[in-house]
Short mmCIF file of C-alpha atoms and ligand atoms in Angstrom, two decimals:
data_model
loop_
_atom_site.label_atom_id
_atom_site.label_comp_id
_atom_site.label_asym_id
_atom_site.label_seq_id
_atom_site.Cartn_x
_atom_site.Cartn_y
_atom_site.Cartn_z
CA MET A 1010 5.07 20.01 -24.67
CA LYS A 1011 7.75 22.32 -26.12
CA ASN A 1012 8.35 19.78 -28.88
CA ASN A 1013 4.75 18.75 -29.39
CA PRO A 1014 2.15 21.50 -29.78
CA PHE A 1015 -0.76 19.01 -30.12
CA PRO A 1016 -0.20 16.37 -27.46
CA PHE A 1017 -2.32 13.29 -27.12
CA LEU A 1018 -4.03 12.90 -23.80
CA SER A 1019 -3.76 9.28 -22.68
CA LYS A 1020 -6.08 7.80 -20.09
CA THR A 1021 -3.34 7.99 -17.43
CA LYS A 1022 -2.77 11.68 -18.14
CA TYR A 1023 -6.50 12.39 -18.18
CA LEU A 1024 -6.86 10.80 -14.74
CA GLU A 1025 -3.88 12.81 -13.51
CA GLY A 1026 -5.55 15.94 -14.87
CA LEU A 1027 -8.70 15.10 -12.92
CA LYS A 1028 -6.59 14.71 -9.78
CA CYS A 1029 -4.71 17.99 -10.19
CA SER A 1030 -3.97 20.45 -13.01
CA LYS A 1031 -0.52 21.16 -11.63
CA LEU A 1032 0.45 17.49 -11.82
CA LEU A 1033 -0.79 17.38 -15.41
CA TRP A 1034 1.24 20.48 -16.32
CA TYR A 1035 4.39 18.93 -14.85
CA GLU A 1036 3.81 15.73 -16.84
CA TYR A 1037 3.97 17.65 -20.11
CA ASN A 1038 6.28 20.54 -19.26
CA ARG A 1039 8.66 19.51 -16.49
CA LYS A 1040 8.71 15.72 -16.54
CA GLU A 1041 12.32 15.81 -15.36
CA ASP A 1042 11.13 17.20 -11.98
CA LEU A 1043 8.86 14.23 -11.34
CA PRO A 1044 10.51 11.52 -9.23
CA GLU A 1045 11.34 8.22 -10.87
CA ILE A 1046 8.92 5.39 -10.24
CA ASP A 1047 9.87 3.89 -6.89
CA VAL A 1048 10.29 0.20 -6.16
CA ALA A 1049 6.94 -0.11 -4.38
CA THR A 1050 5.02 1.53 -7.26
CA GLN A 1051 6.87 -0.62 -9.77
CA ALA A 1052 5.91 -3.74 -7.79
CA ILE A 1053 2.24 -2.71 -7.94
CA MET A 1054 2.54 -2.13 -11.70
CA ASP A 1055 4.25 -5.50 -12.19
CA GLN A 1056 1.46 -7.19 -10.26
CA GLY A 1057 -1.12 -5.39 -12.41
CA LYS A 1058 0.56 -6.72 -15.53
CA ILE A 1059 0.47 -10.31 -14.26
CA VAL A 1060 -3.21 -9.94 -13.30
CA GLY A 1061 -3.98 -8.47 -16.73
CA GLU A 1062 -2.28 -11.39 -18.48
CA LEU A 1063 -4.24 -13.87 -16.40
CA ALA A 1064 -7.51 -12.11 -17.29
CA GLN A 1065 -6.62 -12.52 -20.98
CA THR A 1066 -6.71 -16.30 -20.55
CA LEU A 1067 -10.49 -15.98 -20.10
CA TYR A 1068 -10.59 -15.18 -23.83
CA PRO A 1069 -8.56 -18.02 -25.37
CA ASP A 1070 -9.07 -16.85 -28.94
CA GLY A 1071 -8.07 -13.29 -28.08
CA ILE A 1072 -5.40 -11.38 -30.01
CA LEU A 1073 -2.74 -9.31 -28.26
CA LEU A 1074 -1.83 -6.19 -30.24
CA GLN A 1075 1.80 -5.23 -29.72
CA ARG A 1076 2.09 -1.62 -28.68
CA GLU A 1077 3.21 1.00 -31.16
CA TYR A 1078 4.86 4.15 -29.89
CA ASP A 1079 2.74 6.28 -32.23
CA PRO A 1080 -0.97 6.36 -31.19
CA ALA A 1081 -2.05 6.90 -34.81
CA LYS A 1082 -0.24 3.69 -35.84
CA GLN A 1083 -1.76 1.74 -32.94
CA SER A 1084 -5.16 3.07 -33.90
CA GLY A 1085 -4.78 2.00 -37.53
CA LYS A 1086 -3.58 -1.45 -36.51
CA SER A 1087 -6.43 -1.82 -34.01
CA LEU A 1088 -9.07 -0.76 -36.52
CA GLU A 1089 -7.77 -3.40 -38.91
CA ALA A 1090 -7.89 -6.03 -36.14
CA THR A 1091 -11.55 -5.25 -35.32
CA LYS A 1092 -12.45 -6.80 -38.68
CA LEU A 1093 -11.42 -10.22 -37.32
CA ARG A 1094 -14.24 -10.07 -34.73
CA LYS A 1095 -12.08 -11.66 -32.05
CA PRO A 1096 -11.40 -10.44 -28.50
CA LEU A 1097 -8.65 -7.82 -28.71
CA PHE A 1098 -6.12 -7.03 -25.97
CA GLU A 1099 -4.51 -3.57 -25.90
CA ALA A 1100 -6.45 -2.27 -28.89
CA GLY A 1101 -5.80 1.50 -28.98
CA PHE A 1102 -7.96 4.23 -30.52
CA VAL A 1103 -7.68 7.94 -30.99
CA HIS A 1104 -10.52 10.45 -30.90
CA LYS A 1105 -9.48 14.10 -31.31
CA GLN A 1106 -6.73 14.49 -28.66
CA ALA A 1107 -7.84 11.48 -26.58
CA TYR A 1108 -5.98 8.19 -26.81
CA ALA A 1109 -6.99 5.02 -24.96
CA LEU A 1110 -5.95 1.37 -24.96
CA ALA A 1111 -8.52 -1.20 -23.82
CA ASP A 1112 -7.46 -4.14 -21.68
CA ILE A 1113 -10.05 -6.26 -23.46
CA LEU A 1114 -12.49 -5.48 -26.27
CA ASN A 1115 -14.90 -8.36 -26.69
CA PRO A 1116 -17.07 -8.73 -29.81
CA VAL A 1117 -20.71 -9.31 -28.87
CA GLU A 1118 -23.01 -8.56 -31.78
CA LYS A 1119 -22.46 -7.51 -35.36
CA ASN A 1120 -20.04 -4.57 -35.14
CA VAL A 1121 -20.70 -4.18 -31.41
CA TRP A 1122 -18.19 -4.58 -28.58
CA ASP A 1123 -18.02 -4.85 -24.82
CA LEU A 1124 -15.22 -3.02 -23.11
CA ILE A 1125 -13.52 -4.72 -20.16
CA GLU A 1126 -11.04 -2.98 -17.90
CA VAL A 1127 -9.03 -5.24 -15.59
CA LYS A 1128 -7.96 -4.01 -12.16
CA SER A 1129 -5.79 -5.81 -9.62
CA SER A 1130 -7.89 -4.49 -6.76
CA ALA A 1131 -10.43 -6.28 -4.60
CA SER A 1132 -13.31 -3.92 -5.35
CA VAL A 1133 -14.58 -1.32 -7.79
CA LYS A 1134 -13.49 2.16 -6.72
CA ASP A 1135 -14.95 5.54 -7.69
CA GLU A 1136 -11.89 6.51 -9.73
CA HIS A 1137 -12.36 3.42 -11.92
CA TYR A 1138 -15.54 4.92 -13.42
CA SER A 1139 -13.66 7.92 -14.86
CA ASP A 1140 -11.04 5.51 -16.19
CA VAL A 1141 -13.55 3.41 -18.13
CA ALA A 1142 -15.68 6.42 -19.13
CA PHE A 1143 -12.63 7.99 -20.83
CA GLN A 1144 -12.09 4.77 -22.77
CA LYS A 1145 -15.72 4.51 -23.85
CA TYR A 1146 -15.69 8.17 -24.92
CA THR A 1147 -12.57 7.59 -27.01
CA TYR A 1148 -13.67 4.34 -28.69
CA GLU A 1149 -17.13 5.64 -29.52
CA GLY A 1150 -15.57 8.82 -30.85
CA ALA A 1151 -13.32 6.65 -33.01
CA GLY A 1152 -16.40 4.95 -34.47
CA LEU A 1153 -16.73 1.77 -32.41
CA LYS A 1154 -20.10 0.72 -31.04
CA ILE A 1155 -19.78 -0.13 -27.35
CA ARG A 1156 -22.64 -2.09 -25.82
CA LYS A 1157 -21.49 -2.48 -22.20
CA CYS A 1158 -18.55 -1.50 -20.01
CA TYR A 1159 -17.29 -3.86 -17.35
CA LEU A 1160 -14.74 -3.70 -14.60
CA MET A 1161 -13.04 -6.98 -13.93
CA TYR A 1162 -11.44 -7.10 -10.47
CA ILE A 1163 -10.19 -9.66 -7.97
CA ASN A 1164 -12.73 -11.66 -6.00
CA ASN A 1165 -11.06 -11.71 -2.60
CA GLN A 1166 -13.31 -14.54 -1.40
CA TYR A 1167 -11.81 -16.94 -3.91
CA VAL A 1168 -9.82 -19.72 -2.26
CA ARG A 1169 -7.17 -21.39 -4.33
CA LYS A 1170 -7.50 -25.16 -4.70
CA GLY A 1171 -4.90 -26.45 -7.12
CA THR A 1172 -4.39 -24.55 -10.38
CA ILE A 1173 -5.72 -20.98 -10.41
CA GLU A 1174 -9.21 -20.80 -11.91
CA PRO A 1175 -9.48 -17.35 -13.54
CA LYS A 1176 -13.27 -17.67 -13.85
CA LYS A 1177 -13.52 -17.86 -10.07
CA LEU A 1178 -10.64 -15.51 -9.28
CA PHE A 1179 -12.14 -12.59 -11.21
CA ALA A 1180 -15.38 -10.81 -10.46
CA THR A 1181 -17.05 -8.57 -13.04
CA GLU A 1182 -19.28 -5.55 -12.57
CA ASP A 1183 -21.31 -3.75 -15.21
CA VAL A 1184 -20.36 -0.06 -14.93
CA THR A 1185 -22.02 1.17 -18.15
CA LYS A 1186 -24.47 3.44 -16.30
CA GLN A 1187 -21.77 5.10 -14.17
CA CYS A 1188 -19.64 5.67 -17.27
CA ASP A 1189 -22.51 7.12 -19.29
CA GLU A 1190 -23.15 9.64 -16.52
CA LEU A 1191 -19.54 10.86 -16.74
CA ILE A 1192 -19.13 10.94 -20.51
CA PRO A 1193 -20.89 14.32 -21.11
CA GLU A 1194 -18.19 16.05 -19.01
CA ILE A 1195 -15.22 14.53 -20.78
CA GLU A 1196 -15.06 16.77 -23.86
CA GLN A 1197 -14.91 19.93 -21.73
CA ASN A 1198 -12.48 18.33 -19.25
CA ILE A 1199 -10.12 17.51 -22.11
CA ALA A 1200 -10.40 21.04 -23.54
CA ASP A 1201 -9.57 22.49 -20.09
CA MET A 1202 -6.64 20.11 -19.68
CA LEU A 1203 -5.19 21.03 -23.07
CA GLU A 1204 -5.32 24.69 -22.03
CA VAL A 1205 -3.45 23.83 -18.82
CA ILE A 1206 -0.77 21.92 -20.74
CA LYS A 1207 -0.20 24.93 -23.04
CA LYS A 1208 0.51 27.35 -20.18
CA GLN A 1209 4.01 28.76 -19.89
CA ASP A 1210 4.24 28.33 -16.13
CA SER A 1211 3.02 25.85 -13.60
CA LEU A 1212 -0.30 26.67 -11.95
CA GLN A 1213 -0.58 27.74 -8.34
CA ILE A 1214 -2.75 24.98 -6.93
CA LYS A 1215 -3.45 24.89 -3.21
CA VAL A 1216 -2.50 21.62 -1.54
CA GLY A 1217 -5.41 19.66 -0.11
CA PRO A 1218 -6.92 16.22 0.47
CA HIS A 1219 -6.75 15.61 -3.30
CA CYS A 1220 -2.94 15.33 -2.96
CA ASP A 1221 -3.38 11.95 -1.27
CA SER A 1222 -6.48 10.74 -3.05
CA PRO A 1223 -7.00 8.43 -4.83
CA TYR A 1224 -3.22 7.92 -4.49
CA PRO A 1225 -0.32 9.98 -3.12
CA CYS A 1226 0.81 12.53 -5.71
CA PRO A 1227 4.41 12.18 -6.94
CA LEU A 1228 4.83 15.96 -6.55
CA GLU A 1229 4.15 15.98 -2.81
CA ASP A 1230 7.82 16.57 -1.99
CA ILE A 1231 7.70 19.77 -4.04
CA CYS A 1232 4.24 21.08 -3.18
CA TRP A 1233 4.37 20.27 0.53
CA SER A 1234 7.95 21.38 1.12
CA PHE A 1235 6.73 24.48 2.99
CA LEU A 1236 5.81 22.32 5.99
CA PRO A 1237 8.39 21.87 8.76
CA PRO A 1238 9.30 18.14 8.80
CA LYS A 1239 8.52 17.11 12.39
CA ASP A 1240 6.58 19.83 14.14
CA ASN A 1241 3.90 20.44 11.51
CA VAL A 1242 0.17 20.44 12.23
CA PHE A 1243 -0.35 17.32 10.08
CA CYS A 1244 1.46 15.42 12.86
CA LEU A 1245 -1.58 15.97 15.10
CA TYR A 1246 -3.02 12.61 16.10
CA SER A 1247 -6.13 11.81 14.00
CA GLY A 1248 -5.96 15.45 13.01
CA THR A 1249 -5.96 15.79 9.22
CA LYS A 1250 -9.19 17.85 9.17
CA LYS A 1251 -7.96 20.04 12.02
CA ALA A 1252 -4.59 20.46 10.29
CA TYR A 1253 -6.26 21.85 7.15
CA GLU A 1254 -8.27 24.28 9.32
CA LEU A 1255 -5.09 25.41 11.07
CA MET A 1256 -3.24 25.75 7.78
CA ASP A 1257 -6.04 28.01 6.51
CA LEU A 1258 -5.45 30.18 9.60
CA GLY A 1259 -1.75 30.34 8.73
CA VAL A 1260 -0.70 28.00 11.55
CA LEU A 1261 1.81 25.43 10.30
CA ARG A 1262 3.66 24.38 13.45
CA ILE A 1263 2.21 22.54 16.43
CA THR A 1264 4.23 24.91 18.61
CA ASP A 1265 2.27 27.84 17.13
CA ILE A 1266 -1.17 26.49 18.03
CA LYS A 1267 -2.90 28.96 20.36
CA GLU A 1268 -4.68 27.88 23.53
CA ASP A 1269 -8.15 28.84 22.25
CA ILE A 1270 -8.00 26.19 19.48
CA LYS A 1271 -10.14 23.20 20.40
CA LEU A 1272 -8.17 19.96 20.27
CA SER A 1273 -8.61 16.37 21.48
CA ASP A 1274 -6.90 15.23 24.70
CA LYS A 1275 -4.17 13.45 22.73
CA GLN A 1276 -3.60 16.47 20.52
CA ASN A 1277 -3.32 18.68 23.62
CA ILE A 1278 -0.64 16.33 24.97
CA GLN A 1279 1.23 16.78 21.69
CA VAL A 1280 1.04 20.57 21.86
CA VAL A 1281 2.51 20.61 25.39
CA CYS A 1282 5.29 18.16 24.41
CA HIS A 1283 6.21 20.03 21.24
CA LYS A 1284 6.23 23.40 23.05
CA ASN A 1285 8.35 22.07 25.95
CA GLY A 1286 10.50 19.71 23.88
CA THR A 1287 9.98 17.00 26.50
CA PRO A 1288 8.10 13.68 26.50
CA HIS A 1289 4.74 13.05 28.11
CA ILE A 1290 4.90 10.07 30.46
CA ASP A 1291 1.91 8.50 32.19
CA LYS A 1292 3.81 6.33 34.64
CA LYS A 1293 0.71 4.84 36.21
CA GLY A 1294 -0.68 3.82 32.85
CA ILE A 1295 2.64 2.36 31.71
CA LYS A 1296 2.95 0.40 34.95
CA ALA A 1297 -0.58 -0.97 34.54
CA PHE A 1298 0.35 -2.09 31.02
CA LEU A 1299 3.60 -3.73 32.19
CA ASP A 1300 1.71 -5.51 34.96
CA THR A 1301 -0.33 -7.36 32.33
CA LEU A 1302 2.81 -9.14 31.06
CA GLU A 1303 3.64 -12.64 32.21
CA TYR A 1304 6.98 -14.42 31.90
CA PRO A 1305 8.26 -16.09 29.85
CA LEU A 1306 8.04 -13.22 27.38
CA TYR A 1307 7.99 -13.98 23.65
CA PHE A 1308 8.72 -11.13 21.25
CA LEU A 1309 7.32 -12.08 17.86
CA ASP A 1310 7.34 -10.47 14.44
CA PHE A 1311 6.25 -11.74 11.02
CA GLU A 1312 7.07 -10.59 7.53
CA THR A 1313 4.50 -11.47 4.89
CA ILE A 1314 3.69 -11.40 1.22
CA ASN A 1315 0.15 -10.75 0.00
CA PRO A 1316 -0.10 -11.56 -3.69
CA ALA A 1317 -3.22 -10.64 -5.67
CA ILE A 1318 -3.10 -14.10 -7.26
CA PRO A 1319 -2.93 -16.59 -4.39
CA ALA A 1320 0.44 -18.34 -4.42
CA TYR A 1321 -0.61 -21.38 -2.37
CA ASP A 1322 -3.56 -23.72 -1.97
CA ASN A 1323 -6.10 -22.69 0.66
CA SER A 1324 -5.18 -19.03 0.49
CA ARG A 1325 -7.18 -16.05 -0.77
CA PRO A 1326 -6.13 -13.11 -2.94
CA PHE A 1327 -4.20 -10.47 -0.95
CA GLU A 1328 -4.05 -12.75 2.11
CA ALA A 1329 -0.95 -12.08 4.22
CA ILE A 1330 1.20 -15.21 3.97
CA PRO A 1331 4.05 -15.26 6.50
CA PHE A 1332 7.42 -16.16 5.02
CA GLN A 1333 9.59 -15.15 7.96
CA TYR A 1334 9.50 -14.76 11.70
CA SER A 1335 11.86 -13.54 14.34
CA LEU A 1336 11.29 -14.56 17.92
CA TYR A 1337 13.10 -13.66 21.11
CA ILE A 1338 12.31 -15.54 24.30
CA VAL A 1339 13.05 -14.05 27.72
CA LYS A 1340 12.36 -16.76 30.29
CA ASN A 1341 12.46 -14.60 33.40
CA LYS A 1342 13.39 -11.13 34.58
CA ASP A 1343 17.09 -11.90 34.87
CA ALA A 1344 17.45 -14.21 31.89
CA LYS A 1345 19.25 -13.35 28.66
CA SER A 1346 17.13 -13.36 25.54
CA GLU A 1347 17.19 -16.40 23.25
CA ARG A 1348 16.80 -15.80 19.52
CA HIS A 1349 14.95 -18.00 17.04
CA SER A 1350 14.21 -17.16 13.44
CA TYR A 1351 12.95 -18.68 10.24
CA LEU A 1352 13.10 -17.48 6.66
CA ALA A 1353 11.28 -19.73 4.22
CA PRO A 1354 13.33 -21.06 1.31
CA GLY A 1355 10.36 -20.45 -1.02
CA ASP A 1356 10.02 -23.98 -2.36
CA LYS A 1357 6.56 -24.55 -0.81
CA ASP A 1358 3.80 -22.96 1.30
CA PRO A 1359 5.67 -21.71 4.39
CA ARG A 1360 2.65 -21.52 6.70
CA GLU A 1361 2.65 -25.10 7.98
CA GLU A 1362 6.34 -25.02 8.85
CA ILE A 1363 5.94 -21.69 10.64
CA LEU A 1364 2.93 -22.90 12.64
CA LYS A 1365 4.75 -26.12 13.55
CA ARG A 1366 7.88 -24.31 14.72
CA LEU A 1367 6.01 -21.63 16.66
CA LYS A 1368 3.78 -24.16 18.40
CA THR A 1369 6.89 -25.80 19.80
CA LEU A 1370 8.66 -22.55 20.66
CA LEU A 1371 5.79 -20.57 22.17
CA GLY A 1372 4.79 -23.19 24.77
CA ASN A 1373 1.56 -22.85 26.71
CA SER A 1374 2.13 -19.88 28.98
CA GLY A 1375 3.67 -16.42 28.98
CA SER A 1376 2.92 -13.24 27.07
CA VAL A 1377 3.51 -13.09 23.34
CA ILE A 1378 4.43 -9.51 22.54
CA ALA A 1379 3.98 -8.02 19.08
CA TYR A 1380 3.87 -4.46 17.79
CA ASN A 1381 0.53 -3.68 16.17
CA ALA A 1382 -0.50 -7.19 17.17
CA THR A 1383 -3.70 -7.30 15.09
CA PHE A 1384 -1.47 -8.10 12.14
CA GLU A 1385 0.23 -11.06 13.85
CA LYS A 1386 -3.14 -12.33 15.18
CA THR A 1387 -4.81 -12.13 11.77
CA THR A 1388 -1.85 -13.74 10.01
CA LEU A 1389 -1.83 -16.65 12.46
CA ARG A 1390 -5.61 -17.07 12.28
CA HIS A 1391 -5.65 -17.19 8.50
CA ALA A 1392 -2.68 -19.56 8.41
CA SER A 1393 -4.50 -21.90 10.82
CA GLU A 1394 -7.61 -21.85 8.60
CA ALA A 1395 -5.44 -23.44 5.93
CA TYR A 1396 -4.03 -25.93 8.47
CA PRO A 1397 -7.00 -26.60 10.77
CA GLU A 1398 -5.02 -28.91 13.09
CA TYR A 1399 -3.50 -25.65 14.48
CA GLN A 1400 -6.77 -23.77 14.87
CA SER A 1401 -7.44 -24.46 18.55
CA TRP A 1402 -3.79 -23.74 19.44
CA VAL A 1403 -3.92 -20.40 17.58
CA ALA A 1404 -7.22 -19.52 19.32
CA SER A 1405 -5.60 -20.08 22.73
CA LEU A 1406 -2.45 -18.25 21.63
CA GLU A 1407 -4.44 -15.17 20.64
CA GLU A 1408 -5.43 -14.68 24.28
CA ARG A 1409 -1.73 -14.46 25.20
CA ILE A 1410 -0.81 -11.89 22.57
CA VAL A 1411 -0.13 -8.40 23.97
CA ASP A 1412 0.21 -5.34 21.76
CA LEU A 1413 3.25 -3.19 22.57
CA LEU A 1414 1.67 -0.45 20.48
CA ILE A 1415 -0.89 0.17 23.27
CA PRO A 1416 1.23 2.51 25.46
CA PHE A 1417 2.13 4.62 22.43
CA ARG A 1418 -1.19 4.68 20.59
CA GLY A 1419 -2.80 5.46 23.95
CA PHE A 1420 -0.33 8.33 24.58
CA LEU A 1421 0.92 6.81 27.84
CA TYR A 1422 4.23 7.83 26.34
CA TYR A 1423 4.70 10.50 23.69
CA HIS A 1424 7.89 12.21 22.56
CA PRO A 1425 7.77 15.18 20.16
CA ASP A 1426 10.32 13.44 17.91
CA GLN A 1427 7.69 10.76 17.16
CA ALA A 1428 6.05 13.45 14.99
CA GLY A 1429 2.60 12.15 15.85
CA SER A 1430 3.30 8.55 14.87
CA ALA A 1431 3.20 5.54 17.20
CA SER A 1432 4.81 3.25 14.62
CA LEU A 1433 7.75 1.11 15.70
CA LYS A 1434 9.97 3.03 13.25
CA ASN A 1435 9.17 6.31 15.00
CA VAL A 1436 9.07 5.08 18.58
CA LEU A 1437 12.27 3.02 18.58
CA PRO A 1438 14.78 5.85 18.00
CA VAL A 1439 13.19 8.19 20.55
CA ILE A 1440 13.01 5.74 23.43
CA THR A 1441 16.11 3.58 22.76
CA ASN A 1442 19.49 3.97 21.07
CA SER A 1443 18.45 1.89 18.05
CA SER A 1444 16.98 2.98 14.75
CA TYR A 1445 16.28 1.71 11.25
CA GLU A 1446 18.70 4.18 9.70
CA ASN A 1447 21.17 2.67 7.22
CA MET A 1448 19.31 -0.65 7.12
CA GLU A 1449 19.27 -2.12 3.63
CA ILE A 1450 15.68 -3.19 4.23
CA ALA A 1451 13.97 -0.85 6.68
CA GLU A 1452 10.28 -1.31 6.05
CA GLY A 1453 7.77 -4.17 5.86
CA ASN A 1454 6.55 -3.47 2.33
CA MET A 1455 10.14 -3.49 1.06
CA ALA A 1456 10.79 -6.79 2.89
CA SER A 1457 7.83 -8.29 1.05
CA ILE A 1458 8.90 -6.91 -2.35
CA GLU A 1459 12.52 -8.01 -1.95
CA TYR A 1460 11.62 -11.48 -0.70
CA SER A 1461 9.27 -12.00 -3.65
CA ARG A 1462 11.87 -10.69 -6.08
CA VAL A 1463 14.74 -12.93 -5.00
CA THR A 1464 12.54 -15.97 -4.27
CA PHE A 1465 10.17 -16.04 -7.24
CA GLY A 1466 11.76 -13.61 -9.70
CA LYS A 1467 13.72 -14.55 -12.76
CA ASN A 1468 17.41 -13.84 -13.38
CA VAL A 1469 18.42 -13.45 -9.72
CA SER A 1470 21.89 -14.75 -8.91
CA GLU A 1471 22.51 -16.90 -5.86
CA GLU A 1472 24.78 -14.18 -4.50
CA GLU A 1473 22.02 -11.56 -4.79
CA ARG A 1474 19.51 -13.94 -3.21
CA GLN A 1475 21.80 -14.52 -0.22
CA ARG A 1476 22.51 -10.81 0.16
CA VAL A 1477 18.79 -10.02 0.37
CA ARG A 1478 18.12 -12.91 2.75
CA VAL A 1479 20.78 -11.57 5.12
CA ALA A 1480 19.17 -8.09 4.92
CA LEU A 1481 15.77 -9.66 5.66
CA GLU A 1482 17.17 -11.46 8.71
CA LYS A 1483 18.63 -8.20 9.99
CA TYR A 1484 15.40 -6.29 9.44
CA CYS A 1485 13.09 -8.79 11.14
CA ASP A 1486 15.64 -9.17 13.94
CA LEU A 1487 15.56 -5.43 14.63
CA ASP A 1488 11.76 -5.44 14.73
CA THR A 1489 11.85 -7.96 17.59
CA LYS A 1490 15.05 -6.81 19.30
CA GLY A 1491 13.60 -3.29 19.16
CA MET A 1492 10.56 -4.48 21.14
CA ILE A 1493 12.83 -5.85 23.89
CA ASP A 1494 14.61 -2.49 24.05
CA ILE A 1495 11.33 -0.55 24.13
CA LEU A 1496 10.02 -2.72 26.95
CA ALA A 1497 13.26 -2.21 28.88
CA ALA A 1498 12.93 1.55 28.37
CA LEU A 1499 9.36 1.51 29.67
CA GLU A 1500 10.44 -0.52 32.70
CA LYS A 1501 13.21 1.98 33.37
CA ILE A 1502 10.72 4.85 33.22
CA CYS A 1503 8.59 3.12 35.85
CA ARG A 1504 11.59 2.57 38.13
CA PHE A 1505 12.49 6.25 37.85
CA ARG A 1506 11.29 7.99 40.97
CA GLY A 1507 10.75 11.52 39.61
CA ASP A 1508 7.23 12.83 39.22
CA VAL A 1509 6.66 12.82 35.51
CA THR A 1510 3.16 13.03 34.12
S1 SF4 B 1090 0.97 17.55 -4.48
FE1 SF4 B 1090 -1.15 18.22 -4.51
S2 SF4 B 1090 -1.14 20.30 -5.29
FE2 SF4 B 1090 0.84 19.39 -5.80
S3 SF4 B 1090 0.59 18.61 -7.85
FE3 SF4 B 1090 0.14 16.96 -6.46
S4 SF4 B 1090 -2.05 17.00 -6.15
FE4 SF4 B 1090 -1.45 18.98 -7.04
#
């Protein structure tokens, strides 16, 4: 801002301004304090680009306008291109301080255009209306006649059969009415935003639900730094609304919650644990859970990719496709665990090979233990829909799958260091000696991103590919080995004779 007294307001900045004035101010005045784009966000952006390019193929005579740094130049070039009356990709126009680039401008009648915004999501979301409304406002202000506005998004019911068919992959919704309802507000919104940008100091904006909606704000580390990391009221189980109420009363720590505050049973357990610094243990409940397990025990974990554009035949957009499993088998109480694993080379659809191997390894009896087992069940079910010869086996297998999340989500065990989370990453270090610290890959989304990068990406050396594959093996191994350790810890608790409740 210091160098530019009359900034352009791009669509991205306008949407940020709608989310929060403080974020907008930082974008123009203290950009250096905003964190760099992380790997996960970059992966989403890369996917969006690929989806956008595929959508362009629906307009074979379309013209892609190379982006100019200067909005005025882009605008001049785009205006010139409109004379060709062809579909235009990335045409950019300026109206007063507003600057917008359209994914697709499609000529429909003499001097009239349809505006099409492409999203790599499976539905139209509320925030998309403001996005397209800002574009329509800008183009009409720049002199274009816009007939209709459309959102083009991914039809998640599409099933790939052979080459991708963009006409079937994309769904389109007319959002002209929703945009027209928003347009009258835009001029004033922009004026307010320009005032915000001009301010000398950042605004004092109270944190709230808007920080996480429609996406987590990049300034959360700064704005939310007043909260203690583990004992804060936002760690209350299913307690976001309650946490805001408590924060308004000046209560930030679970340990400071007074007895007269009405909480759920699980939240009350948390308060006692956080105040005493000791775990809550429902031995009876844990024992009842352990009694449901039948040897041999199979500890199973998948890693998956879920591309917006289906990578394989008989798969849908965003479907979780397993590319890796780790499996430990414990045949009886005294037996040592046996490890089996598979990491797909990436040369073909991995689902059939995984189903084939697991069918042999998992036998016909014994409990199959997974953490947050709905994911493993759904992944197997969808994989078997693509390979129907495995469908009846998967149906019978589902009855044997036991969710190790149950004792933790049900608060049969709760330790204050879990900070309200029953995830494997939070439970493992508090109940065993293991943790995900210092792991090169320590999280499922990163496993998916890294696998895709080294398997399907360009310019990846063999050495890099092997390094990542080793990290993937270690990560998936810990997910399953961790379950064995957690189960052993629960068994130990039940053997312990003290009265702990
Ligand atoms: S974290 Fe919340 S208050 Fe802070 S800038 Fe972002 S949206 Fe605004």
